[in-house]
Short mmCIF file of C-alpha atoms and ligand atoms in Angstrom, two decimals:
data_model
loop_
_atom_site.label_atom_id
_atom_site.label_comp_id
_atom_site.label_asym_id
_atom_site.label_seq_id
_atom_site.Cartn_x
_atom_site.Cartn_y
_atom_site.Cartn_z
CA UNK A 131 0.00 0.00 0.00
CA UNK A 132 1.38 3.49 -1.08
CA UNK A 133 1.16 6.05 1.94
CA UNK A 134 -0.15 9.49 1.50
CA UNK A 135 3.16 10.61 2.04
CA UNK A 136 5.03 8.78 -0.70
CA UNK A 137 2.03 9.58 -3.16
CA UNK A 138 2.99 13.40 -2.44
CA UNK A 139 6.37 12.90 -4.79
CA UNK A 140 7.42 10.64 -7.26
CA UNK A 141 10.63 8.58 -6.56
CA UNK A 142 12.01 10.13 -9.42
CA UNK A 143 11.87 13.66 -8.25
CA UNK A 144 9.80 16.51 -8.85
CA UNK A 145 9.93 19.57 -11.93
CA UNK A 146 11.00 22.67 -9.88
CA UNK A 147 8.49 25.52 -11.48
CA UNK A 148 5.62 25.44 -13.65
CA UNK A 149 8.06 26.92 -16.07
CA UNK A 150 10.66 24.07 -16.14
CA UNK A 151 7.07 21.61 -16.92
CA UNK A 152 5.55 23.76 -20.09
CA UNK A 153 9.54 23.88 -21.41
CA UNK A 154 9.94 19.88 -20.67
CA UNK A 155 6.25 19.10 -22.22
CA UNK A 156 6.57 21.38 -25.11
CA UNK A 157 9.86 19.40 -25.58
CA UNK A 158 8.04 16.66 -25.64
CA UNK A 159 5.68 17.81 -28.09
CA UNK A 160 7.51 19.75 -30.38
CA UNK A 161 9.71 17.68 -32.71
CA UNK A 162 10.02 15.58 -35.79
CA UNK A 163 5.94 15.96 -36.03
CA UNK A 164 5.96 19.69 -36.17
CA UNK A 165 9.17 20.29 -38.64
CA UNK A 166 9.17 16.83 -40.55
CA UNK A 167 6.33 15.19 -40.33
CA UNK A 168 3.18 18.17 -40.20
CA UNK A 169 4.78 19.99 -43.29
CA UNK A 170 4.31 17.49 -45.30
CA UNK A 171 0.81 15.76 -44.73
CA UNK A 172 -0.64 19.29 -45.04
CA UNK A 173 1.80 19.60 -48.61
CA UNK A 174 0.36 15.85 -49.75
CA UNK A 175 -3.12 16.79 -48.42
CA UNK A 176 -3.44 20.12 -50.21
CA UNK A 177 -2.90 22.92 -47.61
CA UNK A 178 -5.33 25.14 -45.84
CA UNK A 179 -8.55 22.57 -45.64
CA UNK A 180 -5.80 20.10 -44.04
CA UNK A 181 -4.85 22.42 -41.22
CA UNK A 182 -7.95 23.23 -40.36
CA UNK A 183 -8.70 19.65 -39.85
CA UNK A 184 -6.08 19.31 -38.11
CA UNK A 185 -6.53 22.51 -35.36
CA UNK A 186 -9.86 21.10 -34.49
CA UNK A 187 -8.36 17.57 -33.81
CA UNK A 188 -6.03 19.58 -31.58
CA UNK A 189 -8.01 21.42 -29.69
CA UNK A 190 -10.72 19.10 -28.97
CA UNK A 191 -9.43 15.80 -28.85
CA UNK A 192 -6.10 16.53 -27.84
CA UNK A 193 -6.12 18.93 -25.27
CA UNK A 194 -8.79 17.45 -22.99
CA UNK A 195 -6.88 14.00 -23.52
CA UNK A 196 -3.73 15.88 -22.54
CA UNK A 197 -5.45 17.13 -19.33
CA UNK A 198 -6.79 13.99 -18.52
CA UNK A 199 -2.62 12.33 -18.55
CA UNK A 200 -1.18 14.45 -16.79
CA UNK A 201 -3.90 14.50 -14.25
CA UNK A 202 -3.46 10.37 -13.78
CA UNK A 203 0.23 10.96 -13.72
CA UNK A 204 0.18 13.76 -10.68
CA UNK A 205 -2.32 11.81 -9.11
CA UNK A 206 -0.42 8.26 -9.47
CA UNK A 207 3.15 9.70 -9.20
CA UNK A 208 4.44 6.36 -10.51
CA UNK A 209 5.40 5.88 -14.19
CA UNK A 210 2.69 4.88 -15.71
CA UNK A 211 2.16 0.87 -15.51
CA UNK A 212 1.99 1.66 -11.68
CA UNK A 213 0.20 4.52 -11.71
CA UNK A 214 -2.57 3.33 -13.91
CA UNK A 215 -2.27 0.10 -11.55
CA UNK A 216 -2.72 2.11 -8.29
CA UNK A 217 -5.50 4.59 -9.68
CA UNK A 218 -7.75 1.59 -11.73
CA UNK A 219 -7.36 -0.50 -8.15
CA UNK A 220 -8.49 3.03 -6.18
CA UNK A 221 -11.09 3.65 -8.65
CA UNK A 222 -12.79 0.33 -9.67
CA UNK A 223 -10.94 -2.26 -7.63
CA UNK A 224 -9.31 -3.34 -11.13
CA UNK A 225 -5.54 -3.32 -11.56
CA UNK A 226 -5.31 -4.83 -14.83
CA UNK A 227 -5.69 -1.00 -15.98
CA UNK A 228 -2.07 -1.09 -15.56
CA UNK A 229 -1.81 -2.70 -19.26
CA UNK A 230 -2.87 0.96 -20.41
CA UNK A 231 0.36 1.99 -18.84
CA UNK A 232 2.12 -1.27 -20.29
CA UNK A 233 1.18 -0.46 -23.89
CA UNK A 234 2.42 3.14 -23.44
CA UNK A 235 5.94 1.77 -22.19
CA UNK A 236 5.93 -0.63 -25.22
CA UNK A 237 4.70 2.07 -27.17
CA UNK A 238 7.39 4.06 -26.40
CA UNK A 239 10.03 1.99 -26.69
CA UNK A 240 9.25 1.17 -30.52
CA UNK A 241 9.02 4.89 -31.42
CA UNK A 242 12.19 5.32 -30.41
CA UNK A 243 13.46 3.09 -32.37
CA UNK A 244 12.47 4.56 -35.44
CA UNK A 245 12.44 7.97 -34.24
CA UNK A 246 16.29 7.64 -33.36
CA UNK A 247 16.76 6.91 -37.06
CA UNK A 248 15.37 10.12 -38.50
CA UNK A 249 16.73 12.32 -35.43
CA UNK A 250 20.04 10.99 -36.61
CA UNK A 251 19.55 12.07 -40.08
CA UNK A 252 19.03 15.26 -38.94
CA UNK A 253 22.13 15.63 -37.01
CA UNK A 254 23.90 14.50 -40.39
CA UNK A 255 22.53 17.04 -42.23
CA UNK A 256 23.55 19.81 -39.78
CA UNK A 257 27.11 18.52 -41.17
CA UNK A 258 26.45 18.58 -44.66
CA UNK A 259 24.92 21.67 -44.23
CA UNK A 260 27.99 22.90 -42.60
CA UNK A 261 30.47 21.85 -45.49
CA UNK A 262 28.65 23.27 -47.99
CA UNK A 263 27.30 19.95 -49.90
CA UNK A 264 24.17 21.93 -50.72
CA UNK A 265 25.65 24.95 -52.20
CA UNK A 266 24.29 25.12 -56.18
CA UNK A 267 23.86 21.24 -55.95
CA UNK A 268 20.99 20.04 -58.52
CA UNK A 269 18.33 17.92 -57.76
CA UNK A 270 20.02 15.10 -58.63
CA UNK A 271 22.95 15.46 -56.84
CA UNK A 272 21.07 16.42 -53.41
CA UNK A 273 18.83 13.11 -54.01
CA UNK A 274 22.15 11.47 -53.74
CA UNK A 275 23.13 13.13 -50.67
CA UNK A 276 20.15 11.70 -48.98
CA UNK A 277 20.72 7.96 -50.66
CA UNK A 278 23.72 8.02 -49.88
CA UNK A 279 23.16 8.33 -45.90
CA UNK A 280 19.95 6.25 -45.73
CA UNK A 281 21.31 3.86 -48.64
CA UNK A 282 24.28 3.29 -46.35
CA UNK A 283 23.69 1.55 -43.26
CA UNK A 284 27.06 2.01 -41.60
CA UNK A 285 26.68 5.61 -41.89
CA UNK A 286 22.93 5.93 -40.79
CA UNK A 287 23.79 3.59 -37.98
CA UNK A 288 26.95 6.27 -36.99
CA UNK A 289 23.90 8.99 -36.47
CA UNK A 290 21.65 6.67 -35.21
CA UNK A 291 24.37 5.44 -32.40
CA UNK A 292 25.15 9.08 -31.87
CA UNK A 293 21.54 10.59 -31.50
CA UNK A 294 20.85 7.32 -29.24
CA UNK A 295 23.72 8.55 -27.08
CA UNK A 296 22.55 12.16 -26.88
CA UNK A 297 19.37 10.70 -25.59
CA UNK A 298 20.74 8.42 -22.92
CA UNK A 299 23.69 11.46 -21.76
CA UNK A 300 20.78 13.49 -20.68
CA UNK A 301 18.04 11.10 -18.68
CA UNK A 302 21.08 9.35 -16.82
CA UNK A 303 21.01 12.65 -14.87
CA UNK A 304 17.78 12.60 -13.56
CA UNK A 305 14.54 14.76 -13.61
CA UNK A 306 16.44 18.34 -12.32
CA UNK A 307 19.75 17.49 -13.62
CA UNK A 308 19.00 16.02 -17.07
CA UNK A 309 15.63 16.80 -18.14
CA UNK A 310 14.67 20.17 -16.96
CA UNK A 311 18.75 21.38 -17.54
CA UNK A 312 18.46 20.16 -21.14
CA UNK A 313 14.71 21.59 -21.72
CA UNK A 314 16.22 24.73 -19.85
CA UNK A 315 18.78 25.80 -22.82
CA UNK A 316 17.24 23.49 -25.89
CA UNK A 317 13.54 25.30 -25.88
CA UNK A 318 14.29 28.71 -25.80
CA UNK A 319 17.45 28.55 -28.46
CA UNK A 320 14.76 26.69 -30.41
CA UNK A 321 12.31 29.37 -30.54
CA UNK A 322 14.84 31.90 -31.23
CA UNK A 323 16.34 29.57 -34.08
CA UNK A 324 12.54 29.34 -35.69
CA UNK A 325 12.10 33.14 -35.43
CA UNK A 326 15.13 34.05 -37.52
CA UNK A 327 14.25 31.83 -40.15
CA UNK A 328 10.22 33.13 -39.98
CA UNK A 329 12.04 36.48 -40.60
CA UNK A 330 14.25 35.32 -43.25
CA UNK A 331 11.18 33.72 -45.36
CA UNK A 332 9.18 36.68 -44.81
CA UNK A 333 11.74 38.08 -46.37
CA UNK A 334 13.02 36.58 -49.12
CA UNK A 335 10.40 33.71 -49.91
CA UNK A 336 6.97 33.81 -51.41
CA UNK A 337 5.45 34.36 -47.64
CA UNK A 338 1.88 35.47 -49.10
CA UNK A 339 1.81 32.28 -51.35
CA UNK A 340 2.77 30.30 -48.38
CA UNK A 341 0.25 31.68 -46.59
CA UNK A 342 -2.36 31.20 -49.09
CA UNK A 343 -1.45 27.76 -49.19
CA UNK A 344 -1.90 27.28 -45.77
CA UNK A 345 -5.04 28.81 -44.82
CA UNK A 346 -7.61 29.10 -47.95
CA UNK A 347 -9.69 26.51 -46.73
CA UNK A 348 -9.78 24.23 -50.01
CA UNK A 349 -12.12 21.47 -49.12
CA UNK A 350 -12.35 20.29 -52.60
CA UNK A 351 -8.81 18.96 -51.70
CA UNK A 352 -9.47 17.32 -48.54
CA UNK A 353 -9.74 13.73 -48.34
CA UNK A 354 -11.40 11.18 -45.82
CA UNK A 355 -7.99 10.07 -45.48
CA UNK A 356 -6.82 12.93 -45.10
CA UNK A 357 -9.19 14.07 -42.02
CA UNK A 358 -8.40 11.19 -40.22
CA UNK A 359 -4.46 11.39 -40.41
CA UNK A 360 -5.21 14.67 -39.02
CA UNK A 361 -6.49 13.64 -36.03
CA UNK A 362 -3.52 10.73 -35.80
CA UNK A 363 -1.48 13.41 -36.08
CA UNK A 364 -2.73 15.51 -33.38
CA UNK A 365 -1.98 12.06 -30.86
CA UNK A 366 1.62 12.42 -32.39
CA UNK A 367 2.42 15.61 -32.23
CA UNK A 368 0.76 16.21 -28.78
CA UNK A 369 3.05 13.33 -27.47
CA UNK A 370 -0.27 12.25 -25.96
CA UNK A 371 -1.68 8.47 -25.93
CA UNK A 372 1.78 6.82 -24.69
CA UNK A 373 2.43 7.57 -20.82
CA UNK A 374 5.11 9.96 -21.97
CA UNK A 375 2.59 12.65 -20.66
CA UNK A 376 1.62 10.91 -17.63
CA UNK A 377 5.56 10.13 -16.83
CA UNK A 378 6.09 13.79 -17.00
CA UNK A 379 2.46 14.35 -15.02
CA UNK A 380 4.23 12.48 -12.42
CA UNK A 381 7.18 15.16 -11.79
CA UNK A 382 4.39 18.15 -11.41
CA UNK A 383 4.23 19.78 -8.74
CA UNK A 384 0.47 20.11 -6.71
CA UNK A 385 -0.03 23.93 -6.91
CA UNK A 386 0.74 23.64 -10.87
CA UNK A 387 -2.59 24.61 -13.05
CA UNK A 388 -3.37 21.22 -15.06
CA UNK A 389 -5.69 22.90 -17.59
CA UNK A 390 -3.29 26.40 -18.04
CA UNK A 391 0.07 24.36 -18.45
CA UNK A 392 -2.03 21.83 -21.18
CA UNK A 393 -3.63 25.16 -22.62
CA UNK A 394 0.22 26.76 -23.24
CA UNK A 395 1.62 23.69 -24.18
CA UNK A 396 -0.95 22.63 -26.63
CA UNK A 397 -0.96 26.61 -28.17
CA UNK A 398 2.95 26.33 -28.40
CA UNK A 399 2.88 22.62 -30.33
CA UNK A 400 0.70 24.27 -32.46
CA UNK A 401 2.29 27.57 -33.05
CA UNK A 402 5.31 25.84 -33.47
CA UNK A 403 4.34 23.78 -36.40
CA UNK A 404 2.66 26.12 -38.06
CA UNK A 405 5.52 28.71 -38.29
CA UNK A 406 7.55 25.86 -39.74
CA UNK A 407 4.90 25.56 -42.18
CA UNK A 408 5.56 29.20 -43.29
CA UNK A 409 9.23 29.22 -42.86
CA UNK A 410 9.34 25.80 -45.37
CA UNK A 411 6.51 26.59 -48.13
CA UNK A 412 7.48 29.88 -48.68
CA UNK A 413 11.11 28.98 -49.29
CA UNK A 414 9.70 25.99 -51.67
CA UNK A 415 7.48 28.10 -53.71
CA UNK A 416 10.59 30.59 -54.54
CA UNK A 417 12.35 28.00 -55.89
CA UNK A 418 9.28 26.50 -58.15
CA UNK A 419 9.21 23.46 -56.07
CA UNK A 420 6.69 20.75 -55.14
CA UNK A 421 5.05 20.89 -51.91
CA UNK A 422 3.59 18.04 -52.03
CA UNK A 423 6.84 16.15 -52.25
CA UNK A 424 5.90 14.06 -49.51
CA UNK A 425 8.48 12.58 -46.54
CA UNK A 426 11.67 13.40 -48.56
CA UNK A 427 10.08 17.61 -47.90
CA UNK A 428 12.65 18.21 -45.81
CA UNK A 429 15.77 16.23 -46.80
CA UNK A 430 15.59 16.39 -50.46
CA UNK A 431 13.26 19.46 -51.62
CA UNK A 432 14.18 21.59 -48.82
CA UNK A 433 18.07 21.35 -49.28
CA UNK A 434 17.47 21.90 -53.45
CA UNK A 435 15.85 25.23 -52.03
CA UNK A 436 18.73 25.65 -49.70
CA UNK A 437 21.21 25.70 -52.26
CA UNK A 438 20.29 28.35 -54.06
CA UNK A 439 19.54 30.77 -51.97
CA UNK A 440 21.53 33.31 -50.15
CA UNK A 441 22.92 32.61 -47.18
CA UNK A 442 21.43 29.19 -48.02
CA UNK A 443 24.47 27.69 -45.88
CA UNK A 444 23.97 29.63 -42.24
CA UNK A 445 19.85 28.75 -42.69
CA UNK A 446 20.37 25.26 -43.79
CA UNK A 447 22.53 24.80 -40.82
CA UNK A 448 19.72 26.69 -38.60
CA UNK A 449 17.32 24.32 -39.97
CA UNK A 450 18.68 21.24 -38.99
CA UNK A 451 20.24 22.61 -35.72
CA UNK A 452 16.55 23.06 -35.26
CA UNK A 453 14.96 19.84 -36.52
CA UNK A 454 17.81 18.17 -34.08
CA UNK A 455 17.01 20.18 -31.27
CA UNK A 456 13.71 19.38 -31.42
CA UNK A 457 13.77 15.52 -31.63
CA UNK A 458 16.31 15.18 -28.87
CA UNK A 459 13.65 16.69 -26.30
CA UNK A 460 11.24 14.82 -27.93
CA UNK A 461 13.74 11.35 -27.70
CA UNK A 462 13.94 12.50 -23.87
CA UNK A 463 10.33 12.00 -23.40
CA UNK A 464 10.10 8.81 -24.82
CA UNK A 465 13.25 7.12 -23.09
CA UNK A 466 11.82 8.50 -19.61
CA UNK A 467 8.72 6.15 -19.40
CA UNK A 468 10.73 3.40 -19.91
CA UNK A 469 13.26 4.41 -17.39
CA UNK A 470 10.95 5.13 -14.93
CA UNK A 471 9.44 1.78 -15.05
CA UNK A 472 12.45 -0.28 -14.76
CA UNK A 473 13.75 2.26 -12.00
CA UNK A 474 10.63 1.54 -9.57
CA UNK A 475 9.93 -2.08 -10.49
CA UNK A 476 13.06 -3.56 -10.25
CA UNK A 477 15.18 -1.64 -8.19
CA UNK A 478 17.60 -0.33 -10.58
CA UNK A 479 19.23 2.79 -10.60
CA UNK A 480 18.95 4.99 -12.74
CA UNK A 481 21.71 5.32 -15.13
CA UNK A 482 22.23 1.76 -15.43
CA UNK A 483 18.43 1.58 -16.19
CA UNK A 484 18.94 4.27 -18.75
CA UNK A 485 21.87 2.63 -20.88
CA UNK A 486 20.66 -0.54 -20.40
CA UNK A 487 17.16 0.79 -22.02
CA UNK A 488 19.09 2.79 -24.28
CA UNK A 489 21.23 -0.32 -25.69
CA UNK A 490 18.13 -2.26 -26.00
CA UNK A 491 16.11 0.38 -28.11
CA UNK A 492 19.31 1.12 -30.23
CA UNK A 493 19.63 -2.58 -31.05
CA UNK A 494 16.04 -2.29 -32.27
CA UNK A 495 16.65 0.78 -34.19
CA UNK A 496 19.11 -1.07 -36.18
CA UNK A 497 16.65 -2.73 -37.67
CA UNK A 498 15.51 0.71 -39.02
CA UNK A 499 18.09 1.69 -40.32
CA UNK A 500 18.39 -1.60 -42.02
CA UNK A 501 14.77 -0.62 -43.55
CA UNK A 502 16.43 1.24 -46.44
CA UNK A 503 18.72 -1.10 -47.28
CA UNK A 504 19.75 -4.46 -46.80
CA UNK A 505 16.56 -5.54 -45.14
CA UNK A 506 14.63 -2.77 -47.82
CA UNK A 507 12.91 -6.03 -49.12
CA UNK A 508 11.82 -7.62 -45.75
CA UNK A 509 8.66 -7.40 -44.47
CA UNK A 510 6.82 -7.26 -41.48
CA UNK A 511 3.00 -6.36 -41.35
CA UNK A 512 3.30 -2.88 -43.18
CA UNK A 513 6.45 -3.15 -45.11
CA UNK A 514 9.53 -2.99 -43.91
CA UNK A 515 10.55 -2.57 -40.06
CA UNK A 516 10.48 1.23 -39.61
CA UNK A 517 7.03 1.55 -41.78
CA UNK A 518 5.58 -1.45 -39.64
CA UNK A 519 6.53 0.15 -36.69
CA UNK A 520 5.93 3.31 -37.70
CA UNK A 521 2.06 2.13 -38.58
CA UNK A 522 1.85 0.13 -35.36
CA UNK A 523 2.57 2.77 -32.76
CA UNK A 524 1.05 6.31 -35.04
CA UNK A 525 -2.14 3.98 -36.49
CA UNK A 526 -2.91 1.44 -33.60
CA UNK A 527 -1.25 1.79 -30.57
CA UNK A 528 -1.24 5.86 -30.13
CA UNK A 529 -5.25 5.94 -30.64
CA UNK A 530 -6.09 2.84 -28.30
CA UNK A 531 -3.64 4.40 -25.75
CA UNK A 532 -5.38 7.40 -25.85
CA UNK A 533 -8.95 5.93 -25.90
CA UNK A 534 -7.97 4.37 -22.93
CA UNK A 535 -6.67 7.18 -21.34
CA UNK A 536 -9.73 9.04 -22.23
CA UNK A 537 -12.13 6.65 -21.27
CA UNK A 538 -10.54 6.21 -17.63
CA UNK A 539 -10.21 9.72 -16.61
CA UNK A 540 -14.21 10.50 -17.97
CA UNK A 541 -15.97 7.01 -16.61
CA UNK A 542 -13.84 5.41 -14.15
CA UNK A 543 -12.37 8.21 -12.21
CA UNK A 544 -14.98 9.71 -9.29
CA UNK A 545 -15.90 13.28 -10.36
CA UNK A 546 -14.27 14.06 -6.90
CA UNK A 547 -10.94 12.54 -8.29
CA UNK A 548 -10.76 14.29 -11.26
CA UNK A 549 -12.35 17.70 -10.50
CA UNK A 550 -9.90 17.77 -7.29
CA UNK A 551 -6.74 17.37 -9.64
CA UNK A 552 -7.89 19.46 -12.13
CA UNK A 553 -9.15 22.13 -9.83
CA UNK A 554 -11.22 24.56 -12.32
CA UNK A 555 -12.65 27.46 -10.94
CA UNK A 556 -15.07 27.55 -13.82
CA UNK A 557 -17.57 24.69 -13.62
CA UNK A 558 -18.49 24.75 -16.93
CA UNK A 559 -14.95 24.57 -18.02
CA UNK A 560 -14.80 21.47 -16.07
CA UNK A 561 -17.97 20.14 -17.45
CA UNK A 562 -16.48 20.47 -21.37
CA UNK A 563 -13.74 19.29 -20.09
CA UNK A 564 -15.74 16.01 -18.77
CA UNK A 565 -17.66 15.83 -21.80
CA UNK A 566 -15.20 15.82 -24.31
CA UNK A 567 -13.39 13.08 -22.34
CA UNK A 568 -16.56 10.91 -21.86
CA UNK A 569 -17.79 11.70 -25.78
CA UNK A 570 -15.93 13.62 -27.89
CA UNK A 571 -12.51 11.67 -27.50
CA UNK A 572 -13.24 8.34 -27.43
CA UNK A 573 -15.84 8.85 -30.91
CA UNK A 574 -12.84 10.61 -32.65
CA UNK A 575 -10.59 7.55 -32.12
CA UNK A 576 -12.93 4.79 -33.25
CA UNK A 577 -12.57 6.46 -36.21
CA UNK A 578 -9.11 6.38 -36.39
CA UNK A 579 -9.27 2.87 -35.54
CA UNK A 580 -12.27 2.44 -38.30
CA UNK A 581 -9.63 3.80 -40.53
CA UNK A 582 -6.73 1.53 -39.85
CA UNK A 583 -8.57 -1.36 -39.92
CA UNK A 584 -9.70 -0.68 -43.57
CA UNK A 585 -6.09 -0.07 -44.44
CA UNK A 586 -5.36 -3.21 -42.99
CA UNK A 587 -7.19 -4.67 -45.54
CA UNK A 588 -4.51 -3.85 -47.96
CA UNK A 589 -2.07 -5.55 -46.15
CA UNK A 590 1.43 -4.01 -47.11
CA UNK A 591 -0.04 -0.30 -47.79
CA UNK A 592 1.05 1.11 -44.34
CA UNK A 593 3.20 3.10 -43.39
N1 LIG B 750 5.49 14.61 -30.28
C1 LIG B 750 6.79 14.30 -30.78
C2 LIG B 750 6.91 14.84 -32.19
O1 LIG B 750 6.06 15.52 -32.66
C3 LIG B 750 7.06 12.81 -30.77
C4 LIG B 750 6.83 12.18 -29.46
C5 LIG B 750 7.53 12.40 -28.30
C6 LIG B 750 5.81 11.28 -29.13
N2 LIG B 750 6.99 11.68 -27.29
C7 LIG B 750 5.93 10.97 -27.76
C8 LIG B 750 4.79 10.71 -29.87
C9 LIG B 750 5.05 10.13 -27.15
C10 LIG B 750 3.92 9.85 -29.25
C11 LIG B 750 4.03 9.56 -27.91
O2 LIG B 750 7.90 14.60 -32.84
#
């Protein structure tokens, strides 16, 4: 039985402001989504229409199922198998809600694996940014650039390895120490690395086309398809659905606002990928380019744009500085679940938890970057490893996490349990806030679910 007094801390420690929590969740949130990923769904799903899709999804799916985490986090102050253990026990006399908390961890651990790949690309092209591979390179010769590090297995491996090690240098050190000390410096040179490069496609890109493309609402353009990967998107990018938002729910202090911290740190996520947006299509449609290019966006069409502007050199090397920056907070948060898990259950401490975690997931990651090459031609249930995986956790895993998540904080949990963590002055705040976790949330995922299930009909098509 946990005593009042151990549930007022978590053994892992505790954030020290409400600051140091918005800067280590908006880590969280802000990363490969927002500058790799959201760019180029809305390019592939024709612009404006897309992202207003997708800013619904966000505000009310995501947000109340962001409240809802980081309220069973503060309240379990376990990582999350426990704490969804503890709470389902103190709420319904069930513990086998702690497989919620189970799937997150395993969750977790398989986005990293794949995630780690891509970060590490992105460190490797704040080199060849650097040296000047980009400068007046045609599109052939920057395709090759990219072949040439995913073709290559010992070099994506190198960044992989690298990125991995990043990852595990900073959780060793704990909550204070690591975390918040990394989130601390990383967040705000992040901003400030976004805004010059805002200014420099106001500047010299077409801004007004970008802008255009990003908020006429064309809904001749939108898809089915293209609503629902939306609202995936919003689990992704919110970080939510996985226990990485509980595990940091944990670490939260009791006098810290649930519902203003979510508020900021959903209105950041979002900010924050749509300024990408109009740093990126701005710069593509000066340079006649395609932006519907799809996943190579960024590390093909991008660095043809790159090389031919001026100062193409200093803002390709922003870029990626950026893009890096951003997935190594983001790595943090998905490492941390893990680590907290193996910390509390077995006894372990912490930093040979974390390498021994971080070994494990690297091995795995291997596999990824074995995805576009020697194993290019092996597959698993969606095509190769990192699609599979990449399917499993964004399509499957990430929704039923978050249905779950949903579901438990709006029926299981007392009203008293909930409304005394959340704390809103404003009862009808807390009544939206009830019925979009009872209704609204758990609808909007059996449709995501609806949806991957009829792509699973076309076995092979994922990814
Ligand atoms: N949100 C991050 C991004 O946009 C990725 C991420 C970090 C994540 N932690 C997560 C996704 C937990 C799902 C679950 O890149």
């Amino acid at each position: 039985m946990v005593t009042s007094e151990a549930r007022r801390r978590s053994p892992q420690g505790s954030w020290t402001s409400r600051l140091a929590f918005v800067l280590a969740l908006s880590g969280a949130a802000v990363g490969l989504g927002n500058i790799w990923k959201f760019p180029y769904i809305a390019g592939v799903n024709g612009g404006g229409a897309f992202v207003l899709i997708y800013l619904v999804c966000v505000f009310a799916v995501g947000l109340p199922i962001m409240m809802s985490e980081i309220l069973i986090g503060r309240r379990g102050r376990r990582n999350p198998i426990a704490t969804m253990g503890l709470l389902g026990e103190e709420e319904s006399g069930n513990r086998k809600w702690s497989l919620v908390g189970l799937l997150g961890v395993g969750g977790s651990f398989i986005i990293l694996s794949y995630y780690s790949v891509v970060a590490g690309w992105a460190v490797a092209y704040i080199f060849e940014s650097v040296s000047g591979d980009f400068a007046g390179a045609n599109p052939d010769q920057i395709t090759a650039i990219f072949g040439g590090l995913t073709g290559n297995w010992v070099a994506s491996a190198f960044w992989h390895t690298l990125f991995m090690g990043m990852t595990v240098f900073v959780v060793v050190r704990g909550v204070v120490q690591g975390l918040e000390r990394a989130v601390r410096v990383l967040m705000p040179v992040l901003l400030g690395l976004l805004l010059l490069l805002l200014g420099y496609s106001m500047v010299e890109g077409e801004f007004v086309q970008g802008l255009i493309f990003m908020f006429e609402p064309r809904f001749d353009e939108l898809t089915p398809t293209g609503v629902l990967s939306a609202l995936g998107h919003a689990f992704f990018t919110l970080s939510i659905g996985m226990g990485a938002v509980m595990a940091y729910g944990a670490y939260v202090p009791d006098n810290v606002s649930i519902s203003a911290t979510s508020v900021t740190v959903v209105g950041m996520d979002t900010g924050i990928a749509l300024i990408t947006g109009l740093v990126i299509f701005p710069i593509v449609f000066a340079n006649g380019l395609d932006p519907a290019e799809g996943p190579g966006l960024i590390f093909v069409t991008l660095p043809l744009a790159f090389g031919n502007i001026p100062g193409g050199t200093i803002v390709a090397t922003t870029f990626f500085l950026l893009l890096s920056f951003a997935a190594w907070t983001s790595a943090i948060s998905l490492i941390e679940p893990v680590v907290a898990w193996v910390t509390e259950s077995r006894g372990i401490s912490r930093p040979a938890a974390t390498i021994g975690i971080g070994v494990a997931i690297w091995a795995l990651g291997l596999l990824s970057v074995l995805s576009f090459n020697a194993m290019a031609d092996v597959n698993f249930m969606w095509g190769t490893y990192f699609d599979s995986a990449d399917f499993l956790t964004s399509n499957i895993m990430l929704p039923a996490g978050g249905f779950a998540i949903a579901v438990f904080a709006g029926w299981i949990m007392s009203r008293r349990s909930t409304a005394g963590e959340l704390r809103l002055t404003n009862p009808a705040a807390y009544r939206l806030w009830r019925f979009a976790s009872r209704f609204v949330a758990p609808a909007a995922v059996v449709l995501i679910f609806l949806n991957a299930i009829g792509v699973l009909g076309w076995l092979g098509m994922g990814g």
